[in-house]
Amino acid sequence: DTGVSQNPRHKITKRGQNVTFRCDPISEHNRLYWYRQTLGQGPEFLTYFQNEAQLEKSRLLSDRFSAERPKGSFSTLEIQRTEQGDSAMYLCASSLESRDRYGYTFGSGTRLTVV
Amino acid sequence: GQNIDQPTEMTATEGAIVQINCTYQTSGFNGLFWYQQHAGEAPTFLSYNVLDGLEEKGRFSSFLSRSKGYSYLLLKELQMKDSASYLCAVRARGYIPTFGRGTSLIVHP
């Protein structure tokens, strides 16, 4: 298993454009999380899936943000009409329901820069 | 909501011991995690505490007191590679950990 994979690693986009990020979790993990992290801050929760169901969304997730996990495997996070304030590292993590003590495995993240 | 507090920055000497504290306020406590994050990299899991007491894992130990809303991460025999940000994350009701801002640890020779 190669761990949690995120693509692309970096994305530079112009303000107003749409962007989509992909996360491939560890294959047997049924839970998937999206976080956003800015410099000097801890990760902020965005949304969470259990299998294909999106069970929780943060108030940070405005209507410009949408996430899917169509078959309970990989997930996508789309940001429409990007703003400069969206510039951040977007982190994906996955976990297995019955193995809390092993924590959540994070991907390397997608760094978004909106210019 | 949850309130998690950690020192912003700490410095220590190679070979020494350092303790990084985390205090939190939450309802429905359901576990506390410590993660290490090197600059530009993903957080990596260090430890998990859900019951009071000390969990030891090699050079790293983590302690939890639920009644005091307090945890610490203890790093022994510090190495230069331990220079990183250390994130405390608290999980309340549900499955979503909330992260603190992190403590930047600088280890110098």
XYZ file of N, CA and C in Angstrom, chain B residues 21-84:
192
model
N 3.156 20.959 26.007
C 1.846 20.875 26.662
C 0.703 21.228 25.727
N -0.443 20.653 26.028
C -1.671 20.951 25.278
C -2.824 20.979 26.280
N -3.541 22.073 26.327
C -4.742 22.136 27.151
C -5.941 22.307 26.244
N -7.056 21.761 26.667
C -8.236 21.795 25.803
C -9.503 21.934 26.634
N -10.513 22.465 25.989
C -11.850 22.525 26.576
C -12.800 21.945 25.552
N -13.533 20.932 25.956
C -14.463 20.299 25.032
C -15.530 19.560 25.812
N -16.609 19.246 25.127
C -17.631 18.394 25.737
C -17.659 17.085 24.973
N -17.877 15.989 25.689
C -17.916 14.704 25.011
C -16.572 14.252 24.505
N -15.534 14.359 25.316
C -14.169 13.982 24.921
C -14.149 12.527 24.442
N -13.424 12.351 23.312
C -13.381 11.011 22.704
C -12.006 10.735 22.116
N -10.950 11.241 22.757
C -9.605 10.893 22.310
C -8.763 12.096 21.963
N -7.454 11.973 22.178
C -6.505 13.046 21.868
C -5.340 12.451 21.092
N -4.960 13.142 20.039
C -3.883 12.690 19.151
C -2.740 13.698 19.184
N -1.546 13.177 18.978
C -0.379 14.019 18.707
C 0.167 13.635 17.333
N 0.468 14.686 16.554
C 1.045 14.509 15.228
C 2.318 15.333 15.126
N 3.234 14.844 14.296
C 4.450 15.587 13.964
C 4.335 16.048 12.519
N 4.727 17.282 12.263
C 4.678 17.794 10.896
C 5.952 18.562 10.584
N 6.746 18.023 9.649
C 7.909 18.754 9.163
C 7.442 19.750 8.115
N 8.202 20.823 7.974
C 7.826 21.913 7.071
C 7.561 21.379 5.663
N 6.403 21.719 5.125
C 6.066 21.334 3.765
C 5.622 19.895 3.599
N 5.487 19.181 4.715
C 5.097 17.779 4.622
C 3.767 17.539 5.333
N 3.251 16.325 5.162
C 1.987 15.965 5.811
C 2.213 15.650 7.291
N 1.204 15.856 8.122
C 1.304 15.414 9.522
C 1.437 13.899 9.585
N 2.266 13.416 10.515
C 2.377 11.976 10.737
C 1.986 11.653 12.174
N 1.256 10.581 12.341
C 0.704 10.188 13.615
C 1.796 9.781 14.592
N 1.711 10.307 15.836
C 2.654 9.931 16.885
C 1.995 9.098 17.976
N 0.848 9.598 18.496
C 0.270 8.901 19.645
C -1.211 9.199 19.769
N -1.879 8.351 20.537
C -3.313 8.464 20.784
C -3.563 8.142 22.249
N -4.282 9.029 22.933
C -4.683 8.784 24.323
C -6.192 8.958 24.435
N -6.832 8.003 25.082
C -8.271 8.153 25.353
C -8.550 7.962 26.845
N -7.660 7.269 27.543
C -7.762 7.091 28.988
C -6.631 7.858 29.674
N -6.844 8.194 30.932
C -5.820 8.910 31.695
C -4.552 8.072 31.810
N -3.416 8.759 31.785
C -2.152 8.067 31.999
C -1.166 8.324 30.897
N -0.095 7.578 30.970
C 1.051 7.764 30.081
C 1.122 6.628 29.066
N 1.314 7.009 27.806
C 1.543 6.044 26.735
C 2.960 6.252 26.242
N 3.766 5.202 26.285
C 5.161 5.342 25.871
C 5.394 4.599 24.578
N 6.147 5.285 23.698
C 6.441 4.691 22.393
C 7.838 5.146 21.994
N 8.824 4.354 22.364
C 10.203 4.701 22.042
C 10.629 5.976 22.740
N 11.172 6.928 21.985
C 11.623 8.191 22.572
C 10.479 9.137 22.907
N 9.280 8.811 22.398
C 8.143 9.696 22.589
C 7.157 9.095 23.587
N 6.621 9.932 24.463
C 5.571 9.524 25.397
C 4.488 10.584 25.373
N 3.255 10.162 25.615
C 2.169 11.130 25.703
C 1.341 10.828 26.948
N 0.939 11.921 27.606
C 0.198 11.826 28.861
C -1.134 12.522 28.714
N -2.142 11.991 29.386
C -3.478 12.597 29.349
C -4.084 12.644 30.744
N -4.682 13.792 31.084
C -5.537 13.930 32.255
C -6.853 14.505 31.770
N -7.877 13.681 31.714
C -9.172 14.144 31.206
C -9.817 15.150 32.155
N -9.655 14.945 33.448
C -10.298 15.851 34.413
C -9.707 17.252 34.335
N -8.444 17.348 33.951
C -7.781 18.655 33.849
C -7.787 19.196 32.426
N -8.259 18.413 31.475
C -8.222 18.874 30.095
C -6.798 19.155 29.653
N -5.899 18.219 29.907
C -4.472 18.474 29.749
C -3.771 17.244 29.196
N -2.851 17.506 28.281
C -1.997 16.459 27.741
C -0.611 17.031 27.541
N 0.370 16.171 27.527
C 1.697 16.587 27.099
C 2.339 15.503 26.269
N 3.241 15.950 25.404
C 4.080 15.067 24.598
C 5.506 15.243 25.110
N 6.128 14.145 25.468
C 7.495 14.169 26.004
C 8.436 13.551 24.980
N 9.431 14.298 24.601
C 10.417 13.811 23.643
C 11.761 13.692 24.355
N 12.322 12.497 24.338
C 13.606 12.253 25.011
C 14.720 12.137 23.980
N 15.950 12.328 24.466
C 17.144 12.154 23.614
C 16.948 12.871 22.270
N 16.661 14.145 22.368
C 16.320 14.919 21.177
C 17.380 14.811 20.091
N 16.902 14.726 18.870
C 17.764 14.701 17.695
C 17.404 15.892 16.823
N 18.343 16.269 15.984
C 18.110 17.424 15.104
C 16.865 17.207 14.248
N 16.640 15.959 13.832
C 15.502 15.657 12.962
C 14.152 15.818 13.678
N 14.181 15.997 14.995
C 12.935 16.228 15.743
C 12.434 17.663 15.595
N 13.244 18.515 14.982
C 12.784 19.882 14.708
C 11.598 19.808 13.759
N 10.443 20.245 14.232
C 9.198 20.105 13.474
C 8.098 20.816 14.252
